[in-house]
Amino acid sequence: MYIPPAFREDELSALHEAIRAARLCNFVTATDEGPVATPLPLFLDPTEGPYGTLYGHLARANPQWKLAAIGETMALFMGPDAYITPSWYATKHETGKVVPTWNYVAVHAYGPAEFFEDDERLLDVVTRLTRLHEEPRADPWAVGDAPEDFIRAQLRGIVGLRMPITRLEGKRKMSQNRNAADRAGVASGLAASDRTSDRTAATLIPVTA
């Protein structure tokens, strides 16, 4: 990922926060048959390894886990993003020398992919992933709410994924390269948008010097 210095994010806690907030990633492997990608919800265990470890599962019928990966695998997490119109820039009225752009947050995690089929490990991954997304709900569903034999049968249809992270790349492009007046205009414009993602991006614009 091309990352100009102004947009580089190196703080591990911020990278982990972006991974958790994104929730769904694109899991990508390079193979002899070409690149293969699967959208996957993964969870991060920050206590495993220097950069943490990602866990999830794929459908057993998905051929990706059977294709030998060439080099490292990637997990691509996208955060808030928004189109930025030049009309929001104070500079537009001063010089007219402005063009559209796109603001976004992205984290690329790299590491080896380890697939496993052990029932107990699969149950642990499914349970932890379910708990992560159900706990905020007023009436959370738990894996234990379903019959045990049903869950065991469902586990036979998936394959577990463990991806120890060997390196992380983070990019936070939120108008840091614009002057204070332009950033204020972008934040105000995004905050007034009908799109939820735009309003979220507005809160990430650094409006102070």
Short mmCIF file of C-alpha atoms in Angstrom, two decimals:
data_model
loop_
_atom_site.label_atom_id
_atom_site.label_comp_id
_atom_site.label_asym_id
_atom_site.label_seq_id
_atom_site.Cartn_x
_atom_site.Cartn_y
_atom_site.Cartn_z
CA MET A 1 0.00 0.00 0.00
CA TYR A 2 1.37 3.41 -0.94
CA ILE A 3 1.50 5.51 2.23
CA PRO A 4 2.77 9.12 2.10
CA PRO A 5 4.34 10.17 5.45
CA ALA A 6 1.43 12.48 6.31
CA PHE A 7 -1.00 9.56 6.24
CA ARG A 8 1.10 6.82 7.87
CA GLU A 9 -0.32 5.16 11.00
CA ASP A 10 2.28 3.22 13.00
CA GLU A 11 0.73 3.17 16.48
CA LEU A 12 -0.10 -0.47 17.24
CA SER A 13 -3.08 0.39 19.45
CA ALA A 14 -4.57 2.53 16.65
CA LEU A 15 -4.01 -0.23 14.10
CA HIS A 16 -5.71 -2.77 16.37
CA GLU A 17 -8.59 -0.36 16.97
CA ALA A 18 -9.09 0.03 13.21
CA ILE A 19 -9.09 -3.76 12.75
CA ARG A 20 -11.72 -4.21 15.46
CA ALA A 21 -13.86 -1.39 14.09
CA ALA A 22 -13.78 -2.73 10.52
CA ARG A 23 -14.98 -6.21 11.61
CA LEU A 24 -15.13 -7.62 8.05
CA CYS A 25 -11.93 -7.99 6.02
CA ASN A 26 -10.90 -9.29 2.62
CA PHE A 27 -8.66 -12.30 3.16
CA VAL A 28 -6.31 -12.56 0.18
CA THR A 29 -3.85 -15.22 -0.93
CA ALA A 30 -1.62 -15.39 -4.01
CA THR A 31 -1.71 -18.85 -5.60
CA ASP A 32 -0.55 -20.60 -8.75
CA GLU A 33 -4.10 -20.08 -10.04
CA GLY A 34 -3.96 -16.33 -9.38
CA PRO A 35 -5.06 -14.15 -6.44
CA VAL A 36 -7.97 -15.45 -4.35
CA ALA A 37 -10.01 -13.36 -1.91
CA THR A 38 -12.76 -14.12 0.58
CA PRO A 39 -14.71 -11.59 2.68
CA LEU A 40 -14.33 -12.81 6.26
CA PRO A 41 -15.26 -11.63 9.74
CA LEU A 42 -12.13 -12.15 11.82
CA PHE A 43 -11.33 -11.41 15.44
CA LEU A 44 -8.02 -10.19 16.79
CA ASP A 45 -6.21 -11.73 19.74
CA PRO A 46 -3.70 -9.00 20.66
CA THR A 47 -1.91 -11.21 23.21
CA GLU A 48 -0.53 -13.65 20.61
CA GLY A 49 2.66 -12.44 18.97
CA PRO A 50 4.19 -8.96 18.66
CA TYR A 51 1.38 -7.69 16.39
CA GLY A 52 -1.45 -10.00 17.45
CA THR A 53 -3.12 -12.96 15.73
CA LEU A 54 -6.27 -13.10 13.62
CA TYR A 55 -8.81 -15.93 13.85
CA GLY A 56 -11.84 -16.90 11.80
CA HIS A 57 -13.21 -19.63 9.57
CA LEU A 58 -14.01 -20.38 5.93
CA ALA A 59 -16.62 -22.62 4.40
CA ARG A 60 -15.12 -26.07 3.84
CA ALA A 61 -16.35 -25.86 0.24
CA ASN A 62 -14.30 -22.69 -0.31
CA PRO A 63 -11.27 -23.76 -2.40
CA GLN A 64 -9.07 -20.98 -1.02
CA TRP A 65 -7.90 -22.96 2.00
CA LYS A 66 -6.76 -25.85 -0.20
CA LEU A 67 -4.70 -23.71 -2.59
CA ALA A 68 -1.08 -23.32 -1.52
CA ALA A 69 -0.32 -19.67 -0.80
CA ILE A 70 2.66 -18.02 -2.46
CA GLY A 71 4.39 -15.88 0.14
CA GLU A 72 2.43 -14.13 2.88
CA THR A 73 -1.33 -13.88 3.04
CA MET A 74 -3.11 -10.57 3.55
CA ALA A 75 -6.11 -9.43 5.53
CA LEU A 76 -7.38 -6.06 4.26
CA PHE A 77 -9.48 -4.02 6.70
CA MET A 78 -11.26 -0.87 5.51
CA GLY A 79 -12.40 1.79 7.94
CA PRO A 80 -14.55 4.87 7.35
CA ASP A 81 -14.27 6.42 3.89
CA ALA A 82 -15.76 9.41 2.13
CA TYR A 83 -15.64 11.34 -1.14
CA ILE A 84 -14.22 14.83 -0.66
CA THR A 85 -15.52 17.55 -2.96
CA PRO A 86 -13.28 20.56 -3.69
CA SER A 87 -16.31 22.74 -2.90
CA TRP A 88 -15.61 22.27 0.82
CA TYR A 89 -12.12 23.78 0.60
CA ALA A 90 -11.55 27.42 1.50
CA THR A 91 -8.71 27.23 -1.04
CA LYS A 92 -11.27 26.77 -3.83
CA HIS A 93 -12.47 30.35 -3.31
CA GLU A 94 -8.92 31.69 -2.95
CA THR A 95 -7.08 30.11 -5.87
CA GLY A 96 -9.32 27.50 -7.47
CA LYS A 97 -6.36 25.12 -7.45
CA VAL A 98 -8.13 22.12 -5.91
CA VAL A 99 -9.30 18.70 -7.06
CA PRO A 100 -11.55 15.97 -5.61
CA THR A 101 -10.09 13.22 -3.46
CA TRP A 102 -11.13 10.36 -1.21
CA ASN A 103 -10.53 10.06 2.52
CA TYR A 104 -10.25 6.63 4.15
CA VAL A 105 -8.73 4.44 6.83
CA ALA A 106 -7.11 1.15 5.81
CA VAL A 107 -5.06 -1.49 7.59
CA HIS A 108 -3.26 -4.33 5.82
CA ALA A 109 -2.21 -7.27 7.98
CA TYR A 110 0.30 -9.82 6.65
CA GLY A 111 1.27 -13.26 7.87
CA PRO A 112 1.11 -17.00 7.23
CA ALA A 113 -2.30 -18.69 6.98
CA GLU A 114 -2.78 -21.74 9.19
CA PHE A 115 -5.93 -23.78 8.52
CA PHE A 116 -7.26 -26.34 11.00
CA GLU A 117 -10.14 -28.80 11.25
CA ASP A 118 -10.06 -29.81 14.92
CA ASP A 119 -13.60 -29.65 16.36
CA GLU A 120 -12.62 -28.14 19.69
CA ARG A 121 -10.53 -25.39 18.13
CA LEU A 122 -13.30 -24.67 15.65
CA LEU A 123 -15.85 -24.48 18.46
CA ASP A 124 -13.61 -22.06 20.35
CA VAL A 125 -13.24 -19.78 17.31
CA VAL A 126 -16.97 -19.83 16.53
CA THR A 127 -17.82 -19.15 20.17
CA ARG A 128 -15.39 -16.24 20.49
CA LEU A 129 -16.45 -14.71 17.18
CA THR A 130 -20.13 -15.01 18.10
CA ARG A 131 -19.59 -13.54 21.55
CA LEU A 132 -17.72 -10.57 20.08
CA HIS A 133 -20.64 -9.53 17.88
CA GLU A 134 -23.52 -10.62 20.13
CA GLU A 135 -22.42 -9.08 23.43
CA PRO A 136 -23.46 -5.51 22.51
CA ARG A 137 -27.00 -6.70 21.82
CA ALA A 138 -29.70 -6.36 24.46
CA ASP A 139 -30.59 -10.04 24.13
CA PRO A 140 -27.39 -11.74 22.88
CA TRP A 141 -27.52 -15.14 21.23
CA ALA A 142 -24.93 -17.70 22.33
CA VAL A 143 -23.61 -20.79 20.57
CA GLY A 144 -24.85 -22.79 23.55
CA ASP A 145 -28.43 -21.73 22.76
CA ALA A 146 -28.47 -24.18 19.84
CA PRO A 147 -28.54 -27.98 20.29
CA GLU A 148 -25.03 -29.40 20.70
CA ASP A 149 -25.47 -32.02 17.97
CA PHE A 150 -26.64 -29.29 15.58
CA ILE A 151 -23.57 -27.15 16.31
CA ARG A 152 -21.26 -30.15 15.87
CA ALA A 153 -22.84 -30.81 12.48
CA GLN A 154 -22.36 -27.18 11.48
CA LEU A 155 -18.69 -27.33 12.44
CA ARG A 156 -18.14 -30.04 9.86
CA GLY A 157 -18.95 -27.48 7.17
CA ILE A 158 -16.17 -25.05 8.06
CA VAL A 159 -12.38 -24.85 8.34
CA GLY A 160 -10.62 -22.71 10.93
CA LEU A 161 -8.12 -19.97 10.12
CA ARG A 162 -5.28 -18.72 12.30
CA MET A 163 -3.12 -15.90 10.94
CA PRO A 164 -0.24 -14.70 13.13
CA ILE A 165 0.45 -11.12 12.06
CA THR A 166 4.07 -10.59 11.01
CA ARG A 167 3.65 -6.97 9.91
CA LEU A 168 1.01 -4.25 9.72
CA GLU A 169 0.54 -1.31 7.37
CA GLY A 170 -1.82 1.47 8.35
CA LYS A 171 -3.06 4.46 6.39
CA ARG A 172 -5.25 7.20 7.81
CA LYS A 173 -5.95 9.67 5.01
CA MET A 174 -8.17 12.31 6.59
CA SER A 175 -7.15 15.62 4.97
CA GLN A 176 -4.02 15.99 7.13
CA ASN A 177 -2.25 17.51 4.11
CA ARG A 178 -4.72 20.40 3.84
CA ASN A 179 -4.59 23.68 5.75
CA ALA A 180 -6.76 24.29 8.81
CA ALA A 181 -9.47 26.15 6.89
CA ASP A 182 -9.76 23.40 4.30
CA ARG A 183 -9.93 20.72 7.00
CA ALA A 184 -12.66 22.62 8.81
CA GLY A 185 -14.63 22.83 5.58
CA VAL A 186 -14.27 19.10 4.97
CA ALA A 187 -15.34 18.25 8.51
CA SER A 188 -18.38 20.51 8.25
CA GLY A 189 -19.37 19.16 4.84
CA LEU A 190 -19.08 15.52 5.90
CA ALA A 191 -20.95 16.15 9.16
CA ALA A 192 -23.93 17.48 7.19
CA SER A 193 -24.07 14.46 4.87
CA ASP A 194 -26.97 12.00 4.77
CA ARG A 195 -24.47 9.12 4.65
CA THR A 196 -23.56 7.55 7.98
CA SER A 197 -20.06 6.72 6.76
CA ASP A 198 -19.49 10.37 5.83
CA ARG A 199 -20.54 11.57 9.28
CA THR A 200 -18.21 9.01 10.85
CA ALA A 201 -15.34 10.22 8.69
CA ALA A 202 -16.09 13.79 9.77
CA THR A 203 -15.13 12.94 13.33
CA LEU A 204 -11.67 11.80 12.13
CA ILE A 205 -10.71 15.06 10.42
CA PRO A 206 -8.03 16.90 12.45
CA VAL A 207 -9.55 20.38 12.54
CA THR A 208 -6.92 21.96 14.80
CA ALA A 209 -3.39 22.86 13.75
#
